[in-house]
Amino acid sequence: SQQGEEDPQALSIQEGENATMNCSYKTSINNLQWYRQNSGRGLVHLILIRSNEREKHSGRLRVTLDTSKKSSSLLITASRAADTASYFCATALNYGQNFVFGPGTRLSVLP
Amino acid sequence: EAGVAQSPRYKIIEKRQSVAFWCNPISGHATLYWYQQILGQGPKLLIQFQNNGVVDDSQLPKDRFSAERLKGVDSTLKIQPAKLEDSAVYLCASAPPPGRETQYFGPGTRLLVL
């Protein structure tokens, strides 16, 4: 079974709205990362949050991590059409290895 | 800085044929990964190299898949013989020292097995 599971599977919003995606995982982790994948392209790293951190920001992105609930959320504020992509969480069970990706959330931002 | 290079970008073969994919990581990146991404799913790690040694190949179907990273730079992933269920995008990624935590992905090779 998947270590990471994103929720929702698909999300459609209007430009300017905020988008929130969630990731749940099953076992203890060293860190959790979020990646973006545009259609037909490779993945791009967005942000990494370590198991001893609770929140991180990067531009319009805000990531939270709740290790007691084994869950993380990615918030994209003031979304743009260019944010349309699939978003994946990846957990690292050990430092620098054993990466497991979830099935992803497909985000559509409508102009 | 040049990104991760992969070739070919697309490949169509018939089942039971062999196929090989090539990856050249970002210069100086000691860690290299191969992932399989089936349509609509997240990437699944096949193998992780640290220089030319294998760190994790627990999910590599070793009866048909093989990978090598001679000289600790570029890498080749081979499938022999291919099955229909091998149709997927094969992604290569590399990570810099010392933490190898952030991965940089190539564009992938899209394989279709008929």
Coordinates of N, CA and C in Angstrom, one line a residue:
Chain A
S1 N 0.8 -1.2 0.0 CA 0.0 0.0 0.0 C 0.9 1.2 0.0
Q2 N 0.3 2.4 -0.4 CA 1.1 3.6 -0.5 C 1.5 4.1 0.8
Q3 N 2.7 4.6 0.9 CA 3.1 5.3 2.2 C 2.5 6.6 2.2
G4 N 2.5 7.3 1.1 CA 1.8 8.6 1.1 C 0.6 8.6 0.2
E5 N -0.4 9.3 0.7 CA -1.7 9.4 0.0 C -2.1 10.8 -0.1
E6 N -2.3 11.4 -1.3 CA -2.7 12.8 -1.4 C -4.2 12.8 -1.4
D7 N -4.7 13.9 -1.0 CA -6.2 14.2 -1.0 C -6.4 15.7 -1.2
P8 N -7.3 16.1 -2.1 CA -8.1 15.2 -3.0 C -7.3 14.7 -4.2
Q9 N -7.9 13.8 -4.9 CA -7.2 13.3 -6.1 C -7.2 14.4 -7.2
A10 N -8.2 15.2 -7.2 CA -8.3 16.2 -8.2 C -9.0 17.5 -7.6
L11 N -8.6 18.6 -8.0 CA -9.0 19.9 -7.5 C -9.1 20.9 -8.6
S12 N -10.2 21.6 -8.7 CA -10.4 22.6 -9.7 C -10.8 23.9 -9.0
I13 N -10.1 25.0 -9.3 CA -10.4 26.3 -8.6 C -10.2 27.4 -9.6
Q14 N -10.7 28.6 -9.3 CA -10.6 29.8 -10.1 C -9.2 30.5 -9.7
E15 N -8.7 31.1 -10.7 CA -7.5 31.9 -10.5 C -7.7 32.9 -9.4
G16 N -6.7 33.0 -8.5 CA -6.8 34.0 -7.4 C -7.2 33.3 -6.1
E17 N -7.9 32.1 -6.2 CA -8.3 31.4 -5.0 C -7.1 30.6 -4.5
N18 N -7.3 30.1 -3.2 CA -6.2 29.3 -2.6 C -6.5 27.8 -2.8
A19 N -5.5 27.1 -2.9 CA -5.6 25.6 -3.1 C -4.9 24.9 -2.0
T20 N -5.6 23.9 -1.4 CA -5.0 23.2 -0.3 C -5.1 21.7 -0.7
M21 N -3.9 21.0 -0.5 CA -3.8 19.6 -0.8 C -3.2 18.9 0.5
N22 N -3.7 17.8 0.7 CA -3.3 17.0 1.9 C -2.5 15.8 1.6
C23 N -1.7 15.4 2.5 CA -0.9 14.1 2.3 C -0.9 13.4 3.6
S24 N -1.3 12.1 3.6 CA -1.2 11.3 4.8 C -0.2 10.1 4.5
Y25 N 0.5 9.7 5.6 CA 1.4 8.7 5.5 C 1.3 7.7 6.6
K26 N 2.0 6.6 6.5 CA 1.7 5.5 7.5 C 2.8 5.3 8.6
T27 N 4.1 5.5 8.2 CA 5.2 5.2 9.1 C 5.9 6.4 9.4
S28 N 6.8 6.3 10.4 CA 7.6 7.5 10.8 C 8.5 7.9 9.7
I29 N 8.8 9.2 9.5 CA 9.6 9.7 8.4 C 10.7 10.5 8.9
N30 N 11.7 10.7 8.1 CA 12.8 11.7 8.3 C 12.4 13.0 7.8
N31 N 11.8 13.1 6.6 CA 11.3 14.4 6.1 C 10.2 14.1 5.0
L32 N 9.6 15.1 4.7 CA 8.5 15.1 3.7 C 8.7 16.2 2.7
Q33 N 8.5 15.9 1.4 CA 8.8 16.8 0.4 C 7.5 16.9 -0.6
W34 N 7.4 18.1 -1.2 CA 6.3 18.3 -2.2 C 7.0 18.6 -3.5
Y35 N 6.5 17.9 -4.5 CA 6.9 18.1 -5.9 C 5.8 18.5 -6.8
R36 N 6.1 19.2 -7.9 CA 5.1 19.5 -8.9 C 5.5 18.9 -10.2
Q37 N 4.5 18.4 -11.0 CA 4.8 17.8 -12.3 C 3.8 18.4 -13.3
N38 N 4.3 19.2 -14.2 CA 3.5 19.6 -15.3 C 3.3 18.5 -16.3
S39 N 2.2 18.5 -17.1 CA 1.9 17.4 -18.0 C 3.0 17.1 -18.9
G40 N 3.4 15.8 -18.9 CA 4.5 15.3 -19.8 C 5.9 15.7 -19.4
R41 N 6.1 16.3 -18.2 CA 7.4 16.7 -17.8 C 7.9 16.0 -16.6
G42 N 9.1 16.2 -16.2 CA 9.7 15.7 -15.0 C 9.1 16.4 -13.8
L43 N 9.5 15.9 -12.6 CA 9.0 16.6 -11.4 C 10.0 17.7 -10.9
V44 N 9.4 18.7 -10.3 CA 10.2 19.8 -9.8 C 10.0 19.9 -8.3
H45 N 11.1 20.0 -7.6 CA 11.0 20.1 -6.1 C 10.5 21.4 -5.7
L46 N 9.5 21.4 -4.8 CA 8.9 22.7 -4.3 C 9.5 23.0 -2.9
I47 N 9.4 22.1 -2.0 CA 9.7 22.4 -0.6 C 9.9 21.1 0.2
L48 N 10.8 21.2 1.2 CA 11.1 20.1 2.1 C 10.8 20.5 3.5
I49 N 10.2 19.6 4.3 CA 9.9 19.9 5.7 C 10.4 18.7 6.5
R50 N 11.2 19.0 7.5 CA 11.8 17.9 8.3 C 10.8 17.4 9.4
S51 N 11.0 16.3 10.0 CA 10.1 15.7 10.9 C 10.0 16.5 12.2
N52 N 11.1 17.4 12.5 CA 11.0 18.2 13.7 C 10.5 19.6 13.4
E53 N 10.0 19.9 12.2 CA 9.5 21.2 11.8 C 7.9 21.0 11.7
R54 N 7.3 22.2 11.9 CA 5.8 22.1 11.9 C 5.3 22.9 10.7
E55 N 6.0 23.9 10.2 CA 5.5 24.8 9.1 C 6.7 25.4 8.4
K56 N 6.5 25.5 7.1 CA 7.5 26.2 6.3 C 6.9 27.0 5.2
H57 N 7.5 28.0 4.8 CA 6.9 28.9 3.7 C 8.0 29.0 2.6
S58 N 7.5 29.2 1.4 CA 8.3 29.5 0.2 C 7.5 30.2 -0.8
G59 N 7.6 31.5 -0.9 CA 6.8 32.3 -1.8 C 5.3 32.2 -1.5
R60 N 4.6 31.7 -2.4 CA 3.1 31.5 -2.2 C 2.8 30.1 -1.7
L61 N 3.8 29.4 -1.3 CA 3.6 28.0 -0.8 C 3.7 28.0 0.7
R62 N 2.8 27.3 1.4 CA 2.9 27.1 2.8 C 2.7 25.6 3.1
V63 N 3.6 24.9 3.8 CA 3.5 23.5 4.1 C 3.5 23.4 5.6
T64 N 2.6 22.5 6.0 CA 2.5 22.1 7.4 C 2.8 20.6 7.6
L65 N 3.3 20.2 8.7 CA 3.5 18.8 9.0 C 3.0 18.5 10.4
D66 N 2.2 17.5 10.6 CA 1.7 17.1 11.9 C 2.1 15.6 12.0
T67 N 3.2 15.4 12.7 CA 3.7 14.0 12.8 C 2.8 13.2 13.7
S68 N 2.0 13.8 14.6 CA 1.1 13.0 15.5 C 0.0 12.4 14.6
K69 N -0.4 13.1 13.6 CA -1.5 12.7 12.7 C -0.9 12.0 11.5
K70 N 0.4 12.1 11.3 CA 1.0 11.6 10.1 C 0.4 12.2 8.9
S71 N 0.4 13.5 8.9 CA -0.2 14.2 7.7 C 0.5 15.5 7.5
S72 N 0.4 16.0 6.2 CA 1.0 17.2 5.8 C 0.0 17.9 4.9
S73 N 0.1 19.2 4.8 CA -0.8 20.0 3.8 C 0.1 21.0 3.1
L74 N -0.3 21.2 1.8 CA 0.3 22.2 1.0 C -0.7 23.2 0.6
L75 N -0.4 24.4 0.9 CA -1.3 25.5 0.6 C -0.7 26.4 -0.5
I76 N -1.4 26.6 -1.6 CA -0.9 27.5 -2.6 C -1.8 28.7 -2.6
T77 N -1.3 29.9 -2.3 CA -2.2 31.1 -2.2 C -2.2 31.8 -3.5
A78 N -3.3 32.5 -3.7 CA -3.5 33.4 -4.9 C -3.0 32.6 -6.2
S79 N -3.7 31.5 -6.4 CA -3.3 30.6 -7.5 C -3.4 31.3 -8.8
R80 N -2.5 30.8 -9.7 CA -2.4 31.2 -11.1 C -2.7 30.1 -12.1
A81 N -3.0 30.4 -13.3 CA -3.2 29.3 -14.3 C -2.0 28.5 -14.4
A82 N -0.8 29.1 -14.3 CA 0.5 28.4 -14.4 C 0.7 27.3 -13.3
D83 N -0.1 27.4 -12.2 CA 0.0 26.4 -11.1 C -0.7 25.1 -11.5
T84 N -1.4 25.1 -12.6 CA -2.0 23.9 -13.1 C -1.0 22.8 -13.3
A85 N -1.1 21.7 -12.5 CA -0.1 20.6 -12.5 C -0.6 19.5 -11.6
S86 N 0.2 18.5 -11.5 CA 0.0 17.4 -10.5 C 1.0 17.7 -9.4
Y87 N 0.5 17.5 -8.1 CA 1.3 17.8 -7.0 C 1.5 16.5 -6.2
F88 N 2.7 16.1 -5.9 CA 3.0 14.9 -5.2 C 3.7 15.1 -3.9
C89 N 3.4 14.4 -2.8 CA 4.2 14.4 -1.6 C 5.1 13.2 -1.7
A90 N 6.3 13.3 -1.1 CA 7.2 12.2 -1.1 C 7.8 12.1 0.3
T91 N 7.7 11.0 0.9 CA 8.3 10.8 2.2 C 9.6 10.1 2.2
A92 N 10.5 10.5 3.0 CA 11.8 9.8 3.1 C 11.8 9.1 4.5
L93 N 11.9 7.7 4.4 CA 11.8 7.0 5.6 C 13.1 7.1 6.4
N94 N 14.2 7.2 5.7 CA 15.5 7.4 6.3 C 16.2 8.6 5.6
Y95 N 17.2 9.1 6.3 CA 17.9 10.3 5.8 C 18.5 10.0 4.4
G96 N 17.9 10.7 3.4 CA 18.5 10.7 2.1 C 18.2 9.4 1.3
Q97 N 17.2 8.6 1.7 CA 16.9 7.4 1.0 C 15.5 6.9 1.3
N98 N 15.1 5.8 0.6 CA 13.8 5.2 0.8 C 12.7 6.2 0.6
F99 N 12.7 6.9 -0.6 CA 11.7 7.8 -0.9 C 10.4 7.1 -1.5
V100 N 9.3 7.5 -1.0 CA 8.0 7.0 -1.5 C 7.1 8.1 -1.9
F101 N 6.6 8.1 -3.1 CA 5.7 9.1 -3.6 C 4.3 8.7 -3.5
G102 N 3.4 9.6 -3.2 CA 2.0 9.4 -3.2 C 1.4 9.4 -4.7
P103 N 0.1 9.1 -4.8 CA -0.4 9.1 -6.2 C -0.7 10.5 -6.8
G104 N -0.6 11.6 -5.9 CA -0.7 12.9 -6.5 C -2.1 13.5 -6.5
T105 N -2.1 14.9 -6.5 CA -3.4 15.6 -6.6 C -3.2 16.4 -7.9
R106 N -4.3 16.3 -8.8 CA -4.3 17.0 -10.0 C -5.0 18.3 -9.8
L107 N -4.3 19.4 -9.9 CA -4.8 20.8 -9.7 C -5.1 21.5 -11.0
S108 N -6.3 22.0 -11.2 CA -6.6 22.8 -12.4 C -7.0 24.2 -11.9
V109 N -6.3 25.2 -12.4 CA -6.6 26.6 -12.1 C -7.2 27.2 -13.3
L110 N -8.4 27.6 -13.2 CA -9.2 28.1 -14.3 C -9.0 29.6 -14.4
P111 N -8.7 30.2 -15.6 CA -8.6 31.6 -15.7 C -9.9 32.4 -15.6
Chain B
E1 N 23.4 26.0 -15.2 CA 23.7 24.5 -14.8 C 22.8 23.6 -15.7
A2 N 23.4 22.7 -16.4 CA 22.7 21.7 -17.2 C 21.9 20.8 -16.3
G3 N 20.7 20.5 -16.7 CA 19.8 19.6 -15.9 C 20.1 18.1 -16.2
V4 N 19.3 17.3 -15.6 CA 19.4 15.8 -15.8 C 19.0 15.5 -17.3
A5 N 19.8 14.8 -18.0 CA 19.5 14.5 -19.4 C 19.1 13.0 -19.5
Q6 N 18.1 12.8 -20.3 CA 17.6 11.4 -20.5 C 17.4 11.2 -22.0
S7 N 17.7 9.9 -22.4 CA 17.4 9.6 -23.8 C 17.1 8.1 -23.9
P8 N 16.3 7.7 -24.8 CA 15.5 8.5 -25.7 C 14.3 9.1 -25.0
R9 N 13.6 10.1 -25.5 CA 12.4 10.6 -24.9 C 11.2 9.7 -25.1
Y10 N 11.2 9.0 -26.2 CA 10.0 8.1 -26.4 C 10.6 6.8 -27.0
K11 N 9.9 5.7 -26.7 CA 10.3 4.4 -27.2 C 9.0 3.6 -27.3
I12 N 8.9 2.9 -28.5 CA 7.8 2.0 -28.7 C 8.4 0.6 -29.1
I13 N 8.1 -0.4 -28.3 CA 8.6 -1.7 -28.6 C 7.5 -2.8 -28.5
E14 N 7.8 -4.0 -29.0 CA 6.8 -5.0 -28.8 C 7.2 -5.9 -27.6
K15 N 6.2 -6.5 -27.0 CA 6.5 -7.3 -25.8 C 7.5 -8.4 -26.1
R16 N 8.3 -8.7 -25.1 CA 9.4 -9.6 -25.2 C 10.7 -9.0 -25.8
Q17 N 10.6 -7.8 -26.4 CA 11.8 -7.2 -26.8 C 12.6 -6.5 -25.7
S18 N 13.8 -6.1 -26.0 CA 14.6 -5.4 -25.0 C 14.7 -3.9 -25.2
V19 N 14.9 -3.2 -24.2 CA 15.0 -1.7 -24.3 C 16.0 -1.2 -23.2
A20 N 16.7 -0.1 -23.6 CA 17.6 0.5 -22.6 C 17.4 2.0 -22.6
F21 N 17.5 2.5 -21.4 CA 17.3 4.0 -21.2 C 18.6 4.5 -20.6
W22 N 19.0 5.7 -21.0 CA 20.2 6.3 -20.5 C 19.9 7.6 -19.7
C23 N 20.7 7.9 -18.7 CA 20.6 9.1 -17.9 C 21.9 9.7 -17.6
N24 N 22.1 11.0 -17.8 CA 23.3 11.7 -17.4 C 22.9 12.7 -16.3
P25 N 23.3 12.5 -15.0 CA 22.9 13.4 -14.0 C 23.6 14.7 -14.0
I26 N 23.2 15.6 -13.1 CA 23.8 16.9 -13.0 C 25.2 16.7 -12.5
S27 N 26.2 17.4 -13.1 CA 27.6 17.3 -12.7 C 27.8 17.5 -11.2
G28 N 28.5 16.5 -10.6 CA 28.7 16.6 -9.2 C 27.7 15.9 -8.3
H29 N 26.6 15.5 -8.9 CA 25.6 14.8 -8.1 C 26.0 13.3 -7.9
A30 N 26.2 12.9 -6.7 CA 26.7 11.6 -6.4 C 25.5 10.5 -6.4
T31 N 24.3 11.0 -6.1 CA 23.2 10.1 -6.0 C 22.3 10.2 -7.2
L32 N 22.0 9.0 -7.7 CA 21.2 8.9 -8.9 C 20.0 7.9 -8.6
Y33 N 18.8 8.2 -9.1 CA 17.6 7.4 -8.9 C 17.0 7.1 -10.3
W34 N 16.4 5.9 -10.3 CA 15.5 5.6 -11.4 C 14.1 5.3 -10.9
Y35 N 13.1 6.0 -11.5 CA 11.7 5.8 -11.1 C 10.9 5.3 -12.2
Q36 N 9.8 4.5 -11.9 CA 8.8 4.1 -12.9 C 7.5 4.9 -12.5
Q37 N 7.0 5.6 -13.5 CA 5.7 6.3 -13.3 C 4.6 5.8 -14.2
I38 N 3.7 5.0 -13.8 CA 2.6 4.5 -14.6 C 1.6 5.6 -14.6
L39 N 0.9 5.8 -15.7 CA -0.1 6.8 -16.0 C -1.1 7.0 -14.8
G40 N -1.2 8.2 -14.3 CA -2.1 8.4 -13.2 C -1.6 8.1 -11.8
Q41 N -0.4 7.7 -11.7 CA 0.2 7.3 -10.4 C 1.4 8.1 -10.1
G42 N 1.9 8.0 -8.9 CA 3.1 8.7 -8.5 C 4.3 7.9 -8.9
P43 N 5.5 8.5 -8.9 CA 6.7 7.7 -9.3 C 7.0 6.6 -8.2
K44 N 7.5 5.5 -8.7 CA 7.8 4.4 -7.8 C 9.3 4.2 -8.0
L45 N 10.1 4.3 -6.9 CA 11.5 4.1 -6.9 C 11.9 2.7 -7.3
L46 N 12.7 2.6 -8.4 CA 13.2 1.3 -8.8 C 14.6 1.0 -8.2
I47 N 15.5 2.0 -8.3 CA 16.9 1.8 -7.8 C 17.5 3.1 -7.4
Q48 N 18.3 3.1 -6.4 CA 19.1 4.3 -6.0 C 20.5 4.0 -5.9
F49 N 21.4 4.8 -6.6 CA 22.8 4.6 -6.6 C 23.5 5.7 -5.7
Q50 N 24.5 5.4 -5.1 CA 25.4 6.4 -4.4 C 26.7 6.2 -5.1
N51 N 27.2 7.1 -5.9 CA 28.3 6.9 -6.8 C 28.0 5.7 -7.7
N52 N 28.8 4.7 -7.7 CA 28.5 3.5 -8.5 C 28.0 2.3 -7.7
G53 N 27.7 2.6 -6.4 CA 27.2 1.5 -5.6 C 25.7 1.6 -5.4
V54 N 25.0 0.5 -5.2 CA 23.5 0.5 -5.1 C 23.2 0.7 -3.6
V55 N 22.3 1.7 -3.4 CA 21.8 2.0 -2.0 C 20.5 1.2 -1.7
D56 N 19.6 1.2 -2.8 CA 18.3 0.6 -2.6 C 17.8 0.1 -3.9
D57 N 17.6 -1.2 -4.1 CA 17.0 -1.8 -5.3 C 15.9 -2.8 -4.9
S58 N 15.3 -2.5 -3.7 CA 14.3 -3.5 -3.2 C 13.0 -3.6 -4.1
Q59 N 12.7 -2.6 -4.9 CA 11.5 -2.6 -5.8 C 11.9 -2.8 -7.2
L60 N 13.1 -3.2 -7.5 CA 13.5 -3.4 -8.9 C 13.2 -4.9 -9.3
P61 N 12.3 -5.1 -10.3 CA 12.0 -6.5 -10.7 C 13.3 -7.1 -11.3
K62 N 14.1 -7.8 -10.6 CA 15.4 -8.1 -11.0 C 15.4 -9.3 -12.1
D63 N 14.2 -9.9 -12.2 CA 14.2 -11.0 -13.3 C 14.2 -10.4 -14.7
R64 N 13.8 -9.1 -14.8 CA 13.8 -8.5 -16.1 C 14.4 -7.1 -16.2
F65 N 14.6 -6.4 -15.1 CA 15.2 -5.1 -15.0 C 16.6 -5.2 -14.5
S66 N 17.5 -4.4 -15.1 CA 18.8 -4.2 -14.6 C 19.3 -2.8 -14.8
A67 N 20.2 -2.4 -13.9 CA 20.7 -1.0 -14.0 C 22.1 -1.0 -13.6
E68 N 22.9 -0.1 -14.2 CA 24.3 0.1 -13.8 C 24.7 1.5 -13.9
R69 N 25.7 1.8 -13.1 CA 26.2 3.2 -13.1 C 27.7 3.1 -13.0
L70 N 28.3 2.7 -14.1 CA 29.7 2.6 -14.2 C 30.4 3.9 -14.1
K71 N 31.5 4.0 -13.4 CA 32.3 5.2 -13.2 C 31.5 6.2 -12.3
G72 N 30.4 5.9 -11.8 CA 29.7 6.8 -10.9 C 29.1 8.0 -11.5
V73 N 28.9 8.0 -12.9 CA 28.4 9.2 -13.5 C 27.1 8.9 -14.2
D74 N 27.1 8.6 -15.5 CA 25.8 8.3 -16.1 C 25.4 6.9 -15.9
S75 N 24.1 6.6 -16.2 CA 23.5 5.3 -15.8 C 22.7 4.8 -16.9
T76 N 22.5 3.5 -17.0 CA 21.7 2.8 -18.0 C 20.7 1.9 -17.2
L77 N 19.4 2.0 -17.6 CA 18.4 1.1 -17.1 C 17.9 0.2 -18.3
K78 N 17.9 -1.1 -18.1 CA 17.5 -2.0 -19.1 C 16.3 -2.9 -18.7
I79 N 15.5 -3.2 -19.7 CA 14.4 -4.1 -19.5 C 14.5 -5.2 -20.5
Q80 N 14.5 -6.5 -20.0 CA 14.7 -7.6 -20.9 C 14.2 -8.9 -20.3
P81 N 13.1 -9.4 -20.8 CA 12.2 -8.9 -21.9 C 11.1 -8.0 -21.4
A82 N 10.6 -7.2 -22.2 CA 9.6 -6.2 -21.8 C 8.2 -6.9 -21.8
K83 N 7.4 -6.5 -20.8 CA 6.0 -6.9 -20.8 C 5.1 -5.7 -21.0
L84 N 3.8 -6.0 -21.3 CA 2.9 -4.9 -21.5 C 2.8 -3.9 -20.3
E85 N 2.8 -4.5 -19.1 CA 2.7 -3.7 -17.9 C 3.9 -2.8 -17.6
D86 N 4.9 -2.9 -18.4 CA 6.1 -2.0 -18.3 C 5.9 -0.7 -19.0
S87 N 4.8 -0.5 -19.7 CA 4.5 0.7 -20.3 C 4.3 1.8 -19.2
A88 N 5.2 2.8 -19.3 CA 5.2 3.8 -18.2 C 6.2 4.9 -18.7
V89 N 6.4 5.9 -17.8 CA 7.4 6.9 -18.0 C 8.5 6.5 -17.0
Y90 N 9.8 6.5 -17.5 CA 10.9 6.1 -16.7 C 11.7 7.4 -16.4
L91 N 11.7 7.8 -15.1 CA 12.3 9.1 -14.7 C 13.6 8.8 -14.0
C92 N 14.6 9.6 -14.4 CA 15.9 9.6 -13.7 C 16.0 10.9 -12.9
A93 N 16.5 10.8 -11.7 CA 16.7 12.0 -10.9 C 18.1 11.9 -10.3
S94 N 18.7 13.0 -9.9 CA 20.0 13.0 -9.2 C 19.9 14.0 -8.0
A95 N 20.7 13.8 -7.1 CA 20.7 14.7 -5.9 C 22.2 15.0 -5.5
P96 N 22.4 16.2 -5.0 CA 23.7 16.6 -4.7 C 24.1 16.2 -3.3
P97 N 25.4 16.1 -3.0 CA 25.9 15.9 -1.6 C 25.7 17.1 -0.8
P98 N 25.7 17.1 0.5 CA 25.9 15.9 1.3 C 24.6 15.2 1.6
G99 N 23.5 15.9 1.6 CA 22.3 15.4 2.1 C 21.5 14.5 1.2
R100 N 21.7 14.7 -0.1 CA 20.9 14.0 -1.2 C 19.4 14.0 -0.9
E101 N 18.9 15.1 -0.3 CA 17.5 15.1 0.0 C 16.7 15.7 -1.1
T102 N 17.2 16.6 -1.8 CA 16.4 17.3 -2.9 C 16.8 16.6 -4.2
Q103 N 15.8 16.1 -4.9 CA 16.1 15.4 -6.1 C 15.7 16.3 -7.3
Y104 N 16.6 16.2 -8.4 CA 16.4 17.0 -9.6 C 16.1 16.0 -10.7
F105 N 14.9 16.1 -11.3 CA 14.4 15.1 -12.2 C 14.7 15.5 -13.7
G106 N 14.9 14.5 -14.5 CA 15.0 14.6 -15.9 C 13.6 14.6 -16.5
P107 N 13.5 14.8 -17.8 CA 12.2 14.9 -18.5 C 11.5 13.5 -18.6
G108 N 12.3 12.4 -18.5 CA 11.7 11.1 -18.5 C 11.7 10.5 -19.9
T109 N 11.6 9.2 -20.0 CA 11.5 8.4 -21.2 C 10.1 7.7 -21.2
R110 N 9.3 8.0 -22.2 CA 8.0 7.4 -22.2 C 8.1 6.1 -23.0
L111 N 7.8 5.0 -22.4 CA 7.8 3.7 -23.0 C 6.5 3.1 -23.2
L112 N 6.2 2.7 -24.5 CA 5.0 2.0 -24.8 C 5.3 0.6 -25.3
V113 N 4.8 -0.4 -24.6 CA 5.0 -1.8 -25.0 C 3.8 -2.4 -25.6
L114 N 3.9 -2.8 -26.9 CA 2.7 -3.3 -27.6 C 2.6 -4.8 -27.6

